[in-house]
Amino acid sequence: MAKKIIIGNWKMNPVSSKDAEKLFISIVKFLNRKTRTEVVICPPFLYLENLKSSSRTKKISLGAQDAFWAEIGAFTGEVSPDMLYNFSARYVILGHSERRTLGETNETVNKKIKAALSAGLIPVLCVGESVRDESHDYFDLVKTQLGECLSGVKKTSVAKIIIAYEPVWAISSTINRKDATSADCLEMIIFIRKILSDKFGSESKKMRIIYGGSANEKDAEDFLRNGGVDGLLVGRASLDAKKFIEIVKICEALNK
Ligand code: PGA
């Protein structure tokens, strides 16, 4: 069985490289060398270089929060998956709802996933609905996101992809957000597993599916135990070393 994974998405935080290093070191310090949980931090691009040396302990991996689809060339403001790989990133979050709000589409996410895979990065594909309507249209929306974002991805590559189910209505940055329950999560994870199995057959069983949306040290156990997931994508709580470490410890305890 694939290892459970806890990914910290720092988003556009903290404001200085020094603060980023401090936070990173305080997380690394408390991680057990023999931890069976995979731990990943996705800081802003600019901090990757600096955090590279502190991540050498192998207790923690680095990831990015986006990547472009081309390898090199005239793409002002973009960063390629190969550049990220050379900067020690091994994971990349793609299709996050905060990026979709800025214009990211399933089509661009699809190109980015393929480029990330060829560069050797593990894509963390975010899917999730903005609202849960009574007619259950949100299932169709997630199905479309998965279908279009994973279109043309080879069966032999799917095991490397991580799917993050992030209901936008539960994410901490959403105004008037609501808590998602582990039952809300489980229902969608079962649905996602079915879509992936129809698309990729038994290979899909190797794909990890994680949950994100205000996951914290208080509800992590419930999501990990009852939500049907292989890990968590943690935003706000990953900016607090104590809370983030607590989440990793909870995951470890469940792994035993
Ligand atoms: P949150 O963020 O934990 O702050 O809700 C999760 C995410 O957006 O990836």
JSON list of N, CA and C in Angstrom, two decimals, residues 2 19 22 25 27 57 72-73 81 92 95 97 102 118 120 122 140 144 167 182 202-204 228 232-234 256:
[
{"chain": "A", "resi": 2, "resn": "ALA", "atom": "N", "xyz": [0.47, 2.26, -0.76]},
{"chain": "A", "resi": 2, "resn": "ALA", "atom": "CA", "xyz": [1.26, 3.50, -0.83]},
{"chain": "A", "resi": 2, "resn": "ALA", "atom": "C", "xyz": [1.23, 4.20, 0.53]},
{"chain": "A", "resi": 19, "resn": "ASP", "atom": "N", "xyz": [11.56, 34.06, 7.41]},
{"chain": "A", "resi": 19, "resn": "ASP", "atom": "CA", "xyz": [10.40, 33.47, 8.10]},
{"chain": "A", "resi": 19, "resn": "ASP", "atom": "C", "xyz": [10.08, 32.09, 7.53]},
{"chain": "A", "resi": 22, "resn": "LYS", "atom": "N", "xyz": [12.57, 29.69, 8.96]},
{"chain": "A", "resi": 22, "resn": "LYS", "atom": "CA", "xyz": [12.28, 29.43, 10.38]},
{"chain": "A", "resi": 22, "resn": "LYS", "atom": "C", "xyz": [11.15, 28.41, 10.53]},
{"chain": "A", "resi": 25, "resn": "ILE", "atom": "N", "xyz": [12.29, 24.92, 9.27]},
{"chain": "A", "resi": 25, "resn": "ILE", "atom": "CA", "xyz": [13.19, 24.24, 10.21]},
{"chain": "A", "resi": 25, "resn": "ILE", "atom": "C", "xyz": [12.43, 23.76, 11.44]},
{"chain": "A", "resi": 27, "resn": "ILE", "atom": "N", "xyz": [9.50, 22.73, 11.54]},
{"chain": "A", "resi": 27, "resn": "ILE", "atom": "CA", "xyz": [8.74, 21.52, 11.17]},
{"chain": "A", "resi": 27, "resn": "ILE", "atom": "C", "xyz": [9.70, 20.33, 11.07]},
{"chain": "A", "resi": 57, "resn": "THR", "atom": "N", "xyz": [17.63, 16.27, 4.84]},
{"chain": "A", "resi": 57, "resn": "THR", "atom": "CA", "xyz": [17.50, 15.21, 5.84]},
{"chain": "A", "resi": 57, "resn": "THR", "atom": "C", "xyz": [16.65, 14.06, 5.32]},
{"chain": "A", "resi": 72, "resn": "ILE", "atom": "N", "xyz": [10.84, 25.34, -21.72]},
{"chain": "A", "resi": 72, "resn": "ILE", "atom": "CA", "xyz": [11.71, 26.52, -21.75]},
{"chain": "A", "resi": 72, "resn": "ILE", "atom": "C", "xyz": [11.18, 27.46, -22.84]},
{"chain": "A", "resi": 73, "resn": "GLY", "atom": "N", "xyz": [11.48, 28.74, -22.76]},
{"chain": "A", "resi": 73, "resn": "GLY", "atom": "CA", "xyz": [11.12, 29.62, -23.88]},
{"chain": "A", "resi": 73, "resn": "GLY", "atom": "C", "xyz": [10.52, 30.95, -23.46]},
{"chain": "A", "resi": 81, "resn": "PRO", "atom": "N", "xyz": [8.28, 22.98, -15.15]},
{"chain": "A", "resi": 81, "resn": "PRO", "atom": "CA", "xyz": [8.46, 21.83, -14.27]},
{"chain": "A", "resi": 81, "resn": "PRO", "atom": "C", "xyz": [9.93, 21.40, -14.17]},
{"chain": "A", "resi": 92, "resn": "VAL", "atom": "N", "xyz": [4.09, 18.88, -7.38]},
{"chain": "A", "resi": 92, "resn": "VAL", "atom": "CA", "xyz": [3.54, 20.17, -7.78]},
{"chain": "A", "resi": 92, "resn": "VAL", "atom": "C", "xyz": [2.01, 20.13, -7.68]},
{"chain": "A", "resi": 95, "resn": "GLY", "atom": "N", "xyz": [-4.07, 22.92, -10.59]},
{"chain": "A", "resi": 95, "resn": "GLY", "atom": "CA", "xyz": [-5.52, 23.07, -10.65]},
{"chain": "A", "resi": 95, "resn": "GLY", "atom": "C", "xyz": [-6.16, 23.46, -9.34]},
{"chain": "A", "resi": 97, "resn": "SER", "atom": "N", "xyz": [-8.14, 25.51, -6.64]},
{"chain": "A", "resi": 97, "resn": "SER", "atom": "CA", "xyz": [-9.31, 26.38, -6.90]},
{"chain": "A", "resi": 97, "resn": "SER", "atom": "C", "xyz": [-8.93, 27.86, -6.91]},
{"chain": "A", "resi": 102, "resn": "LEU", "atom": "N", "xyz": [-8.36, 32.44, -10.95]},
{"chain": "A", "resi": 102, "resn": "LEU", "atom": "CA", "xyz": [-7.55, 33.39, -11.72]},
{"chain": "A", "resi": 102, "resn": "LEU", "atom": "C", "xyz": [-7.49, 33.02, -13.20]},
{"chain": "A", "resi": 118, "resn": "SER", "atom": "N", "xyz": [6.43, 14.45, -17.26]},
{"chain": "A", "resi": 118, "resn": "SER", "atom": "CA", "xyz": [7.65, 14.22, -18.04]},
{"chain": "A", "resi": 118, "resn": "SER", "atom": "C", "xyz": [8.88, 14.81, -17.36]},
{"chain": "A", "resi": 120, "resn": "GLY", "atom": "N", "xyz": [9.36, 14.57, -14.21]},
{"chain": "A", "resi": 120, "resn": "GLY", "atom": "CA", "xyz": [9.64, 13.75, -13.02]},
{"chain": "A", "resi": 120, "resn": "GLY", "atom": "C", "xyz": [8.99, 14.27, -11.76]},
{"chain": "A", "resi": 122, "resn": "ILE", "atom": "N", "xyz": [5.68, 14.85, -9.26]},
{"chain": "A", "resi": 122, "resn": "ILE", "atom": "CA", "xyz": [4.42, 14.18, -8.92]},
{"chain": "A", "resi": 122, "resn": "ILE", "atom": "C", "xyz": [3.32, 15.23, -8.88]},
{"chain": "A", "resi": 140, "resn": "ASP", "atom": "N", "xyz": [-21.20, 15.69, -11.19]},
{"chain": "A", "resi": 140, "resn": "ASP", "atom": "CA", "xyz": [-20.87, 15.87, -12.62]},
{"chain": "A", "resi": 140, "resn": "ASP", "atom": "C", "xyz": [-19.68, 16.80, -12.79]},
{"chain": "A", "resi": 144, "resn": "THR", "atom": "N", "xyz": [-16.25, 15.85, -14.62]},
{"chain": "A", "resi": 144, "resn": "THR", "atom": "CA", "xyz": [-15.71, 16.61, -15.75]},
{"chain": "A", "resi": 144, "resn": "THR", "atom": "C", "xyz": [-14.28, 17.06, -15.46]},
{"chain": "A", "resi": 167, "resn": "PRO", "atom": "N", "xyz": [-13.28, 20.47, -1.54]},
{"chain": "A", "resi": 167, "resn": "PRO", "atom": "CA", "xyz": [-14.54, 21.20, -1.73]},
{"chain": "A", "resi": 167, "resn": "PRO", "atom": "C", "xyz": [-14.29, 22.69, -1.45]},
{"chain": "A", "resi": 182, "resn": "SER", "atom": "N", "xyz": [-16.39, 14.16, 7.46]},
{"chain": "A", "resi": 182, "resn": "SER", "atom": "CA", "xyz": [-15.71, 13.00, 6.86]},
{"chain": "A", "resi": 182, "resn": "SER", "atom": "C", "xyz": [-16.71, 12.21, 5.99]},
{"chain": "A", "resi": 202, "resn": "SER", "atom": "N", "xyz": [-7.43, -1.22, -13.16]},
{"chain": "A", "resi": 202, "resn": "SER", "atom": "CA", "xyz": [-6.87, -1.55, -11.84]},
{"chain": "A", "resi": 202, "resn": "SER", "atom": "C", "xyz": [-5.67, -0.67, -11.47]},
{"chain": "A", "resi": 203, "resn": "GLU", "atom": "N", "xyz": [-5.02, -0.04, -12.46]},
{"chain": "A", "resi": 203, "resn": "GLU", "atom": "CA", "xyz": [-3.91, 0.88, -12.16]},
{"chain": "A", "resi": 203, "resn": "GLU", "atom": "C", "xyz": [-4.35, 2.00, -11.22]},
{"chain": "A", "resi": 204, "resn": "SER", "atom": "N", "xyz": [-5.63, 2.36, -11.32]},
{"chain": "A", "resi": 204, "resn": "SER", "atom": "CA", "xyz": [-6.14, 3.48, -10.54]},
{"chain": "A", "resi": 204, "resn": "SER", "atom": "C", "xyz": [-6.07, 3.20, -9.03]},
{"chain": "A", "resi": 228, "resn": "GLY", "atom": "N", "xyz": [-11.97, 8.03, 3.99]},
{"chain": "A", "resi": 228, "resn": "GLY", "atom": "CA", "xyz": [-11.54, 7.21, 2.85]},
{"chain": "A", "resi": 228, "resn": "GLY", "atom": "C", "xyz": [-10.32, 7.74, 2.12]},
{"chain": "A", "resi": 232, "resn": "LEU", "atom": "N", "xyz": [-3.71, 14.26, 3.54]},
{"chain": "A", "resi": 232, "resn": "LEU", "atom": "CA", "xyz": [-4.36, 15.57, 3.61]},
{"chain": "A", "resi": 232, "resn": "LEU", "atom": "C", "xyz": [-3.53, 16.64, 2.91]},
{"chain": "A", "resi": 233, "resn": "LEU", "atom": "N", "xyz": [-4.24, 17.60, 2.32]},
{"chain": "A", "resi": 233, "resn": "LEU", "atom": "CA", "xyz": [-3.59, 18.80, 1.79]},
{"chain": "A", "resi": 233, "resn": "LEU", "atom": "C", "xyz": [-3.99, 19.93, 2.73]},
{"chain": "A", "resi": 234, "resn": "VAL", "atom": "N", "xyz": [-3.00, 20.44, 3.43]},
{"chain": "A", "resi": 234, "resn": "VAL", "atom": "CA", "xyz": [-3.28, 21.36, 4.54]},
{"chain": "A", "resi": 234, "resn": "VAL", "atom": "C", "xyz": [-2.82, 22.78, 4.18]},
{"chain": "A", "resi": 256, "resn": "LYS", "atom": "N", "xyz": [0.16, 2.88, 12.23]},
{"chain": "A", "resi": 256, "resn": "LYS", "atom": "CA", "xyz": [0.79, 1.79, 12.98]},
{"chain": "A", "resi": 256, "resn": "LYS", "atom": "C", "xyz": [0.01, 0.48, 12.86]}
]
